[in-house]
mmCIF file of C-alpha atoms in Angstrom:
data_model
loop_
_atom_site.group_PDB
_atom_site.id
_atom_site.type_symbol
_atom_site.label_atom_id
_atom_site.label_comp_id
_atom_site.label_asym_id
_atom_site.label_seq_id
_atom_site.Cartn_x
_atom_site.Cartn_y
_atom_site.Cartn_z
ATOM 1 C CA MET A 1 8.025 -20.961 14.007
ATOM 2 C CA SER A 2 6.071 -19.595 16.885
ATOM 3 C CA LEU A 3 7.061 -20.079 20.461
ATOM 4 C CA ALA A 4 3.805 -21.922 21.025
ATOM 5 C CA SER A 5 4.470 -24.401 18.113
ATOM 6 C CA GLU A 6 8.103 -24.871 19.525
ATOM 7 C CA LEU A 7 6.507 -25.653 22.969
ATOM 8 C CA LYS A 8 3.958 -28.215 21.340
ATOM 9 C CA ASP A 9 6.862 -29.833 19.377
ATOM 10 C CA CYS A 10 9.034 -30.069 22.615
ATOM 11 C CA THR A 11 6.148 -31.767 24.428
ATOM 12 C CA ARG A 12 5.524 -34.212 21.599
ATOM 13 C CA LEU A 13 9.247 -35.015 21.553
ATOM 14 C CA ILE A 14 9.095 -35.586 25.450
ATOM 15 C CA SER A 15 6.229 -37.785 25.142
ATOM 16 C CA HIS A 16 7.735 -39.746 22.221
ATOM 17 C CA PHE A 17 10.883 -40.382 24.259
ATOM 18 C CA GLY A 18 8.829 -41.235 27.374
ATOM 19 C CA ARG A 19 6.714 -43.864 25.599
ATOM 20 C CA ARG A 20 10.108 -45.588 24.607
ATOM 21 C CA GLY A 21 11.503 -45.337 27.981
ATOM 22 C CA ALA A 22 14.190 -42.903 27.028
ATOM 23 C CA TRP A 23 13.886 -40.703 30.047
ATOM 24 C CA ARG A 24 17.258 -39.260 29.614
ATOM 25 C CA ASN A 25 16.527 -38.018 26.139
ATOM 26 C CA ALA A 26 13.101 -36.521 27.503
ATOM 27 C CA LEU A 27 15.012 -34.663 30.252
ATOM 28 C CA TRP A 28 17.557 -33.393 27.847
ATOM 29 C CA VAL A 29 14.652 -31.785 25.643
ATOM 30 C CA LEU A 30 13.273 -30.405 28.890
ATOM 31 C CA ARG A 31 16.663 -28.821 29.912
ATOM 32 C CA ASP A 32 17.352 -27.754 26.520
ATOM 33 C CA MET A 33 14.224 -25.436 26.255
ATOM 34 C CA ALA A 34 15.413 -22.944 28.588
ATOM 35 C CA PRO A 35 16.008 -20.069 28.514
ATOM 36 C CA ARG A 36 14.167 -19.540 25.275
ATOM 37 C CA LEU A 37 11.063 -21.546 26.078
ATOM 38 C CA LEU A 38 9.485 -21.755 29.470
ATOM 39 C CA PRO A 39 8.122 -25.118 30.110
ATOM 40 C CA ASN A 40 4.389 -25.173 31.222
ATOM 41 C CA VAL A 41 2.383 -27.699 33.200
ATOM 42 C CA ILE A 42 1.981 -29.897 30.056
ATOM 43 C CA VAL A 43 5.651 -30.057 29.461
ATOM 44 C CA TYR A 44 6.463 -30.977 33.151
ATOM 45 C CA SER A 45 3.508 -33.474 33.171
ATOM 46 C CA ALA A 46 5.058 -35.223 29.972
ATOM 47 C CA SER A 47 8.514 -35.096 31.550
ATOM 48 C CA ILE A 48 7.258 -36.654 34.802
ATOM 49 C CA ASP A 49 5.486 -39.398 32.874
ATOM 50 C CA ALA A 50 8.736 -40.058 30.966
ATOM 51 C CA CYS A 51 10.658 -40.558 34.074
ATOM 52 C CA GLY A 52 7.926 -42.861 35.362
ATOM 53 C CA ARG A 53 7.986 -45.023 32.349
ATOM 54 C CA GLY A 54 11.817 -45.124 32.754
ATOM 55 C CA GLU A 55 11.264 -46.285 36.384
ATOM 56 C CA GLN A 56 12.863 -43.058 37.791
ATOM 57 C CA TRP A 57 10.258 -42.228 40.378
ATOM 58 C CA ALA A 58 12.776 -39.914 42.519
ATOM 59 C CA LEU A 59 13.382 -37.936 39.290
ATOM 60 C CA ALA A 60 9.727 -37.623 38.616
ATOM 61 C CA MET A 61 9.140 -36.289 42.350
ATOM 62 C CA ALA A 62 12.077 -33.874 41.801
ATOM 63 C CA LEU A 63 10.517 -32.385 38.621
ATOM 64 C CA LEU A 64 7.292 -32.066 40.538
ATOM 65 C CA GLY A 65 9.034 -30.128 43.368
ATOM 66 C CA GLU A 66 10.787 -27.947 40.765
ATOM 67 C CA MET A 67 7.703 -27.152 38.879
ATOM 68 C CA ARG A 68 6.089 -26.033 42.026
ATOM 69 C CA GLY A 69 9.006 -24.172 43.712
ATOM 70 C CA ARG A 70 11.498 -22.800 41.201
ATOM 71 C CA VAL A 71 9.233 -22.669 38.203
ATOM 72 C CA GLY A 72 5.957 -21.594 40.212
ATOM 73 C CA LEU A 73 3.413 -23.834 38.358
ATOM 74 C CA ARG A 74 0.564 -25.726 39.863
ATOM 75 C CA PRO A 75 0.328 -29.230 39.071
ATOM 76 C CA ASN A 76 -2.735 -30.520 37.493
ATOM 77 C CA ALA A 77 -4.636 -33.800 37.599
ATOM 78 C CA THR A 78 -2.612 -35.223 34.686
ATOM 79 C CA THR A 79 0.665 -34.219 36.641
ATOM 80 C CA TYR A 80 -0.476 -35.922 39.860
ATOM 81 C CA THR A 81 -1.605 -38.900 37.800
ATOM 82 C CA ASN A 82 1.878 -39.168 35.981
ATOM 83 C CA ALA A 83 3.609 -38.657 39.454
ATOM 84 C CA ALA A 84 1.617 -41.200 41.195
ATOM 85 C CA GLY A 85 2.260 -43.737 38.292
ATOM 86 C CA ALA A 86 5.915 -42.946 38.570
ATOM 87 C CA CYS A 87 5.950 -43.744 42.360
ATOM 88 C CA GLY A 88 3.869 -46.822 41.766
ATOM 89 C CA ARG A 89 6.339 -48.250 39.222
ATOM 90 C CA GLY A 90 8.990 -47.700 41.875
ATOM 91 C CA LEU A 91 6.906 -49.592 44.587
ATOM 92 C CA GLU A 92 6.513 -46.333 46.367
ATOM 93 C CA TRP A 93 2.812 -46.849 47.161
ATOM 94 C CA GLU A 94 2.956 -44.493 50.263
ATOM 95 C CA ARG A 95 4.125 -41.650 48.118
ATOM 96 C CA SER A 96 1.430 -42.251 45.531
ATOM 97 C CA LEU A 97 -1.200 -42.247 48.334
ATOM 98 C CA ALA A 98 0.322 -39.077 49.702
ATOM 99 C CA LEU A 99 -0.182 -37.388 46.089
ATOM 100 C CA TRP A 100 -3.713 -38.501 46.047
ATOM 101 C CA GLU A 101 -4.351 -36.977 49.369
ATOM 102 C CA GLU A 102 -2.433 -33.772 48.538
ATOM 103 C CA PHE A 103 -4.476 -33.444 45.368
ATOM 104 C CA LEU A 104 -7.794 -33.674 47.198
ATOM 105 C CA LYS A 105 -6.519 -31.377 49.969
ATOM 106 C CA GLU A 106 -5.699 -28.714 47.205
ATOM 107 C CA GLY A 107 -9.272 -29.002 46.114
ATOM 108 C CA GLY A 108 -8.524 -31.100 42.961
ATOM 109 C CA GLU A 109 -11.346 -33.153 41.392
ATOM 110 C CA PRO A 110 -10.257 -36.814 41.005
ATOM 111 C CA THR A 111 -10.211 -38.244 37.648
ATOM 112 C CA LEU A 112 -10.651 -41.904 36.566
ATOM 113 C CA SER A 113 -6.893 -41.692 35.418
ATOM 114 C CA LEU A 114 -5.649 -40.595 38.769
ATOM 115 C CA CYS A 115 -7.665 -43.273 40.411
ATOM 116 C CA SER A 116 -6.269 -45.871 38.089
ATOM 117 C CA ALA A 117 -2.781 -44.647 38.550
ATOM 118 C CA LEU A 118 -3.258 -44.879 42.443
ATOM 119 C CA VAL A 119 -4.933 -48.494 42.253
ATOM 120 C CA GLY A 120 -1.980 -49.506 39.831
ATOM 121 C CA ALA A 121 0.613 -48.281 42.392
ATOM 122 C CA LEU A 122 -1.195 -50.120 45.397
ATOM 123 C CA THR A 123 -1.430 -53.323 43.281
ATOM 124 C CA ARG A 124 2.044 -53.238 42.370
ATOM 125 C CA SER A 125 2.904 -53.005 46.189
ATOM 126 C CA ARG A 126 0.229 -55.627 47.125
ATOM 127 C CA ARG A 127 -1.786 -53.160 49.049
ATOM 128 C CA TRP A 128 -5.306 -54.726 48.108
ATOM 129 C CA GLU A 129 -7.246 -53.070 50.956
ATOM 130 C CA GLU A 130 -6.052 -49.590 49.944
ATOM 131 C CA ALA A 131 -6.527 -50.530 46.312
ATOM 132 C CA LEU A 132 -10.180 -51.636 47.001
ATOM 133 C CA CYS A 133 -10.765 -48.348 49.063
ATOM 134 C CA THR A 134 -9.692 -46.281 46.055
ATOM 135 C CA PHE A 135 -11.897 -48.193 43.661
ATOM 136 C CA GLY A 136 -14.850 -47.531 46.140
ATOM 137 C CA GLU A 137 -13.920 -43.797 46.163
ATOM 138 C CA ALA A 138 -13.972 -43.789 42.493
ATOM 139 C CA ARG A 139 -17.464 -45.325 42.528
ATOM 140 C CA ARG A 140 -18.649 -43.014 45.296
ATOM 141 C CA ARG A 141 -17.440 -40.030 43.092
ATOM 142 C CA ASP A 142 -19.389 -41.365 40.158
ATOM 143 C CA LEU A 143 -16.268 -41.502 38.046
ATOM 144 C CA HIS A 144 -17.699 -44.621 36.278
ATOM 145 C CA PRO A 145 -14.621 -47.061 36.694
ATOM 146 C CA ASP A 146 -13.605 -48.578 33.476
ATOM 147 C CA ALA A 147 -12.349 -52.116 32.658
ATOM 148 C CA ILE A 148 -8.610 -50.840 33.468
ATOM 149 C CA LEU A 149 -9.600 -49.889 37.012
ATOM 150 C CA HIS A 150 -11.865 -52.880 37.602
ATOM 151 C CA THR A 151 -8.963 -55.230 36.407
ATOM 152 C CA ALA A 152 -6.307 -53.544 38.636
ATOM 153 C CA THR A 153 -8.606 -53.917 41.515
ATOM 154 C CA ILE A 154 -9.300 -57.407 40.882
ATOM 155 C CA ARG A 155 -5.803 -58.084 40.298
ATOM 156 C CA ALA A 156 -5.042 -56.536 43.799
ATOM 157 C CA CYS A 157 -7.614 -58.735 45.527
ATOM 158 C CA GLY A 158 -6.353 -61.786 43.611
ATOM 159 C CA GLN A 159 -3.002 -61.454 44.800
ATOM 160 C CA ALA A 160 -4.192 -61.303 48.472
ATOM 161 C CA TRP A 161 -6.339 -64.460 47.661
ATOM 162 C CA ARG A 162 -9.392 -62.456 48.356
ATOM 163 C CA TRP A 163 -11.274 -64.287 45.516
ATOM 164 C CA GLN A 164 -14.863 -63.578 46.803
ATOM 165 C CA THR A 165 -13.994 -59.818 46.691
ATOM 166 C CA ALA A 166 -12.605 -60.192 43.275
ATOM 167 C CA LEU A 167 -15.430 -61.980 41.810
ATOM 168 C CA SER A 168 -17.725 -59.401 43.278
ATOM 169 C CA ILE A 169 -15.885 -56.651 41.356
ATOM 170 C CA LEU A 170 -15.947 -58.768 38.461
ATOM 171 C CA ALA A 171 -19.630 -59.034 38.698
ATOM 172 C CA ILE A 172 -20.180 -55.349 38.511
ATOM 173 C CA MET A 173 -17.657 -54.768 35.849
ATOM 174 C CA PRO A 174 -19.478 -53.163 32.708
ATOM 175 C CA GLU A 175 -18.297 -55.902 30.416
ATOM 176 C CA ALA A 176 -19.844 -58.559 32.773
ATOM 177 C CA GLN A 177 -23.207 -57.327 32.122
ATOM 178 C CA GLY A 178 -24.405 -59.401 29.452
ATOM 179 C CA GLY A 179 -21.498 -61.882 29.484
ATOM 180 C CA LEU A 180 -17.673 -61.490 29.338
ATOM 181 C CA ARG A 181 -16.734 -59.779 26.150
ATOM 182 C CA GLY A 182 -13.362 -58.462 24.867
ATOM 183 C CA GLY A 183 -11.397 -61.531 26.024
ATOM 184 C CA GLY A 184 -12.376 -61.552 29.806
ATOM 185 C CA GLY A 185 -9.548 -59.632 31.015
ATOM 186 C CA GLY A 186 -11.165 -59.175 34.433
ATOM 187 C CA ALA A 187 -11.510 -62.997 34.690
ATOM 188 C CA GLN A 188 -7.850 -63.457 33.857
ATOM 189 C CA ALA A 189 -6.719 -60.831 36.423
ATOM 190 C CA ALA A 190 -8.880 -62.600 39.036
ATOM 191 C CA ALA A 191 -7.184 -65.983 38.214
ATOM 192 C CA SER A 192 -3.598 -64.713 38.204
ATOM 193 C CA PRO A 193 -2.285 -63.820 41.631
ATOM 194 C CA ARG A 194 1.060 -62.765 40.394
#
């Protein structure tokens, strides 16, 4: 088996463990790779995601620092998305926002996934104004917000009892054109202030 194949297999295994919330197993795979295999950005991104899914935001941030410092890898949009999501799950919205700003400062081109991760983090922390600003930024950058981003933003506004704002976002949601299809997830989000 080639080293490239082994690297792909390790990445798949880390992702597999991450989807199941088994962050310890994912980190064991990451640590077991050395010295034979050098983890790349994809491996670290998957490991950060696994930590995030396991609600281990501090470990996710430590891995981000490790990949930059000791390993010398440059994080990509997926890395930032996974790190922002991990911080969001830990209600560390300031860190998610700082990651977004850092990514932009480094010249990164925002992605819909990164915007969604940031809005999700802000929504979990009940930061509706910042979530609305991020949604607006995604639209200004012509990222074509999808139902996930619309729904997260609607939920943020609904939590703050900003019904008019939530309904205006619902009105521009792609599924709202021609009627609510697909179960009306946006309407449900607007109606549930959780």
